[in-house]
PDB file of C-alpha atoms in Angstrom:
ATOM      1  CA  GLN A   1       8.494 -10.030  14.349  1.00  0.00           C
ATOM      2  CA  VAL A   2       7.253  -8.170  11.305  1.00  0.00           C
ATOM      3  CA  ARG A   3       6.551  -4.487  11.698  1.00  0.00           C
ATOM      4  CA  LEU A   4       5.325  -2.006   9.105  1.00  0.00           C
ATOM      5  CA  ASP A   5       5.494   1.723   9.830  1.00  0.00           C
ATOM      6  CA  GLU A   6       3.642   4.105   7.540  1.00  0.00           C
ATOM      7  CA  SER A   7       4.325   7.823   7.362  1.00  0.00           C
ATOM      8  CA  GLY A   8       3.738  10.771   5.070  1.00  0.00           C
ATOM      9  CA  GLY A   9       0.017  11.337   5.457  1.00  0.00           C
ATOM     10  CA  GLY A  10      -1.475  14.757   6.037  1.00  0.00           C
ATOM     11  CA  LEU A  11      -3.931  17.412   4.923  1.00  0.00           C
ATOM     12  CA  VAL A  12      -3.742  18.570   1.309  1.00  0.00           C
ATOM     13  CA  GLN A  13      -5.965  20.487  -1.081  1.00  0.00           C
ATOM     14  CA  ALA A  14      -7.621  18.812  -4.027  1.00  0.00           C
ATOM     15  CA  GLY A  15      -5.156  18.475  -6.877  1.00  0.00           C
ATOM     16  CA  GLY A  16      -2.217  18.253  -4.516  1.00  0.00           C
ATOM     17  CA  SER A  17       0.266  15.463  -3.876  1.00  0.00           C
ATOM     18  CA  LEU A  18       1.623  13.383  -1.029  1.00  0.00           C
ATOM     19  CA  ARG A  19       4.150  10.586  -0.752  1.00  0.00           C
ATOM     20  CA  LEU A  20       3.503   7.814   1.707  1.00  0.00           C
ATOM     21  CA  SER A  21       6.287   5.603   3.019  1.00  0.00           C
ATOM     22  CA  CYS A  22       6.168   2.156   4.583  1.00  0.00           C
ATOM     23  CA  ALA A  23       9.309   1.057   6.392  1.00  0.00           C
ATOM     24  CA  ALA A  24       9.490  -2.667   7.101  1.00  0.00           C
ATOM     25  CA  SER A  25      11.389  -4.514   9.826  1.00  0.00           C
ATOM     26  CA  GLY A  26      11.529  -8.219  10.522  1.00  0.00           C
ATOM     27  CA  LEU A  27      10.921  -8.788   6.825  1.00  0.00           C
ATOM     28  CA  THR A  28      13.254  -8.454   3.844  1.00  0.00           C
ATOM     29  CA  LEU A  29      11.178  -6.817   1.143  1.00  0.00           C
ATOM     30  CA  THR A  30      13.374  -8.136  -1.669  1.00  0.00           C
ATOM     31  CA  ASN A  31      11.465 -11.411  -1.791  1.00  0.00           C
ATOM     32  CA  TYR A  32       7.925 -10.200  -1.197  1.00  0.00           C
ATOM     33  CA  ALA A  33       5.122  -8.384  -2.899  1.00  0.00           C
ATOM     34  CA  MET A  34       3.824  -5.379  -0.930  1.00  0.00           C
ATOM     35  CA  GLY A  35       0.497  -3.639  -0.968  1.00  0.00           C
ATOM     36  CA  TRP A  36      -1.369  -0.490  -0.004  1.00  0.00           C
ATOM     37  CA  PHE A  37      -4.994  -0.401   1.098  1.00  0.00           C
ATOM     38  CA  ARG A  38      -7.221   2.358   2.423  1.00  0.00           C
ATOM     39  CA  GLN A  39     -10.257   2.585   4.656  1.00  0.00           C
ATOM     40  CA  THR A  40     -12.891   5.148   5.543  1.00  0.00           C
ATOM     41  CA  PRO A  41     -15.317   4.945   8.506  1.00  0.00           C
ATOM     42  CA  GLY A  42     -18.096   2.449   7.956  1.00  0.00           C
ATOM     43  CA  LYS A  43     -16.515   0.949   4.865  1.00  0.00           C
ATOM     44  CA  GLU A  44     -14.388  -2.098   4.239  1.00  0.00           C
ATOM     45  CA  ARG A  45     -10.673  -1.763   3.678  1.00  0.00           C
ATOM     46  CA  GLU A  46     -10.121  -1.479  -0.059  1.00  0.00           C
ATOM     47  CA  PHE A  47      -7.193  -2.268  -2.307  1.00  0.00           C
ATOM     48  CA  VAL A  48      -5.191   0.633  -3.707  1.00  0.00           C
ATOM     49  CA  ALA A  49      -1.994  -0.762  -5.214  1.00  0.00           C
ATOM     50  CA  ALA A  50       0.530  -3.578  -5.029  1.00  0.00           C
ATOM     51  CA  ILE A  51       4.016  -4.218  -6.303  1.00  0.00           C
ATOM     52  CA  SER A  52       5.520  -7.644  -6.905  1.00  0.00           C
ATOM     53  CA  TRP A  53       9.031  -8.645  -5.893  1.00  0.00           C
ATOM     54  CA  THR A  54      10.080  -8.186  -9.534  1.00  0.00           C
ATOM     55  CA  GLY A  55       8.551  -4.703  -9.706  1.00  0.00           C
ATOM     56  CA  GLY A  56       5.299  -5.482 -11.471  1.00  0.00           C
ATOM     57  CA  THR A  57       2.446  -3.250 -10.328  1.00  0.00           C
ATOM     58  CA  GLN A  58      -1.318  -3.401 -10.039  1.00  0.00           C
ATOM     59  CA  TYR A  59      -3.691  -0.551  -9.215  1.00  0.00           C
ATOM     60  CA  ALA A  60      -7.309  -0.064  -8.332  1.00  0.00           C
ATOM     61  CA  GLY A  61      -9.201   1.550 -11.177  1.00  0.00           C
ATOM     62  CA  SER A  62     -10.028   4.609  -9.089  1.00  0.00           C
ATOM     63  CA  VAL A  63      -6.352   5.523  -8.614  1.00  0.00           C
ATOM     64  CA  LYS A  64      -4.742   4.282 -11.822  1.00  0.00           C
ATOM     65  CA  GLY A  65      -2.849   7.062 -13.538  1.00  0.00           C
ATOM     66  CA  ARG A  66      -2.737   9.179 -10.368  1.00  0.00           C
ATOM     67  CA  PHE A  67      -0.971   6.973  -7.807  1.00  0.00           C
ATOM     68  CA  THR A  68       2.367   5.210  -8.194  1.00  0.00           C
ATOM     69  CA  ILE A  69       3.716   2.428  -6.008  1.00  0.00           C
ATOM     70  CA  SER A  70       7.468   1.834  -5.839  1.00  0.00           C
ATOM     71  CA  ARG A  71      10.002   0.111  -3.665  1.00  0.00           C
ATOM     72  CA  ASP A  72      13.563   0.679  -2.467  1.00  0.00           C
ATOM     73  CA  ASN A  73      14.883  -2.709  -1.401  1.00  0.00           C
ATOM     74  CA  ALA A  74      18.099  -1.194  -0.054  1.00  0.00           C
ATOM     75  CA  LYS A  75      16.006   0.852   2.408  1.00  0.00           C
ATOM     76  CA  ASN A  76      13.466  -1.933   2.944  1.00  0.00           C
ATOM     77  CA  THR A  77      10.786   0.629   2.180  1.00  0.00           C
ATOM     78  CA  VAL A  78       7.760   0.835  -0.084  1.00  0.00           C
ATOM     79  CA  TYR A  79       6.310   4.124  -1.289  1.00  0.00           C
ATOM     80  CA  LEU A  80       2.985   5.328  -2.605  1.00  0.00           C
ATOM     81  CA  GLN A  81       3.058   8.581  -4.562  1.00  0.00           C
ATOM     82  CA  LEU A  82      -0.368  10.221  -4.563  1.00  0.00           C
ATOM     83  CA  ASN A  83      -0.934  12.847  -7.272  1.00  0.00           C
ATOM     84  CA  SER A  84      -4.006  14.764  -8.431  1.00  0.00           C
ATOM     85  CA  LEU A  85      -5.678  14.009  -5.132  1.00  0.00           C
ATOM     86  CA  LYS A  86      -9.447  14.181  -4.833  1.00  0.00           C
ATOM     87  CA  PRO A  87     -11.648  14.559  -1.729  1.00  0.00           C
ATOM     88  CA  GLU A  88     -12.785  10.951  -2.230  1.00  0.00           C
ATOM     89  CA  ASP A  89      -9.193   9.817  -1.653  1.00  0.00           C
ATOM     90  CA  THR A  90      -9.576  10.835   1.994  1.00  0.00           C
ATOM     91  CA  ALA A  91      -8.937   7.723   4.111  1.00  0.00           C
ATOM     92  CA  ILE A  92      -6.506   5.980   6.394  1.00  0.00           C
ATOM     93  CA  TYR A  93      -3.880   4.324   4.221  1.00  0.00           C
ATOM     94  CA  TYR A  94      -2.387   1.013   5.306  1.00  0.00           C
ATOM     95  CA  CYS A  95       0.696  -0.821   4.150  1.00  0.00           C
ATOM     96  CA  ALA A  96       0.408  -4.609   3.875  1.00  0.00           C
ATOM     97  CA  ALA A  97       2.776  -7.560   3.629  1.00  0.00           C
ATOM     98  CA  PRO A  98       1.877 -11.136   2.640  1.00  0.00           C
ATOM     99  CA  PRO A  99       2.392 -14.333   4.664  1.00  0.00           C
ATOM    100  CA  ALA A 100       5.984 -15.325   5.385  1.00  0.00           C
ATOM    101  CA  GLY A 101       5.655 -18.252   2.996  1.00  0.00           C
ATOM    102  CA  CYS A 102       4.890 -15.932   0.067  1.00  0.00           C
ATOM    103  CA  ARG A 103       8.497 -15.678  -1.072  1.00  0.00           C
ATOM    104  CA  LYS A 104       7.734 -16.142  -4.746  1.00  0.00           C
ATOM    105  CA  GLU A 105       6.254 -14.436  -7.768  1.00  0.00           C
ATOM    106  CA  TYR A 106       2.453 -14.158  -8.019  1.00  0.00           C
ATOM    107  CA  CYS A 107       2.068 -14.389  -4.288  1.00  0.00           C
ATOM    108  CA  PRO A 108      -0.387 -13.515  -2.915  1.00  0.00           C
ATOM    109  CA  PRO A 109      -2.351 -14.625  -5.990  1.00  0.00           C
ATOM    110  CA  ASN A 110      -5.119 -12.046  -5.648  1.00  0.00           C
ATOM    111  CA  TYR A 111      -3.707  -8.687  -4.584  1.00  0.00           C
ATOM    112  CA  PRO A 112      -7.051  -6.906  -4.045  1.00  0.00           C
ATOM    113  CA  ASP A 113      -8.241  -9.523  -1.519  1.00  0.00           C
ATOM    114  CA  ARG A 114      -7.259  -8.115   1.873  1.00  0.00           C
ATOM    115  CA  ARG A 115      -7.595 -11.595   3.447  1.00  0.00           C
ATOM    116  CA  GLU A 116      -4.463 -12.680   1.586  1.00  0.00           C
ATOM    117  CA  TRP A 117      -2.272 -10.161   3.381  1.00  0.00           C
ATOM    118  CA  ASP A 118      -1.020 -11.097   6.846  1.00  0.00           C
ATOM    119  CA  TYR A 119       0.794  -8.044   8.159  1.00  0.00           C
ATOM    120  CA  TRP A 120      -0.511  -4.495   8.465  1.00  0.00           C
ATOM    121  CA  GLY A 121       0.854  -1.179   9.619  1.00  0.00           C
ATOM    122  CA  GLN A 122      -0.941   1.215  11.952  1.00  0.00           C
ATOM    123  CA  GLY A 123      -2.061   3.416   9.068  1.00  0.00           C
ATOM    124  CA  THR A 124      -1.514   7.029   8.097  1.00  0.00           C
ATOM    125  CA  GLN A 125      -4.337   9.537   7.605  1.00  0.00           C
ATOM    126  CA  VAL A 126      -4.735  11.299   4.269  1.00  0.00           C
ATOM    127  CA  THR A 127      -7.263  14.132   4.151  1.00  0.00           C
ATOM    128  CA  VAL A 128      -8.032  15.959   0.902  1.00  0.00           C
ATOM    129  CA  SER A 129      -9.997  19.185   1.145  1.00  0.00           C
ATOM    130  CA  SER A 130     -12.116  20.512  -1.713  1.00  0.00           C
TER     131      SER A 130
END
């Protein structure tokens, strides 16, 4: 059974930094792309970043240049470094893994589409004060 456990959220002032972690079990990250999404009350879950199994990355325009996604396959963990945080970054951040059959490059084919990700963590709250 796949399980994703996020940690590292918290309260930070605007301009500050946080590092989120997503520890996976029941899934060997080496062969999978991984993603981060975020959600605020009343809004749909939105794409933040993804990293392919070869290390290629993709970011939402609103976070590009401020956030960095990385992976440590030895620890079976994915990270999201959040720098230069803004109040509008306040949200619950979720880690996502694709379907079990997605053990190949360019899978899922459309990272920003949350319907293409099968497994989700419980989320970690990030709050940025102004």
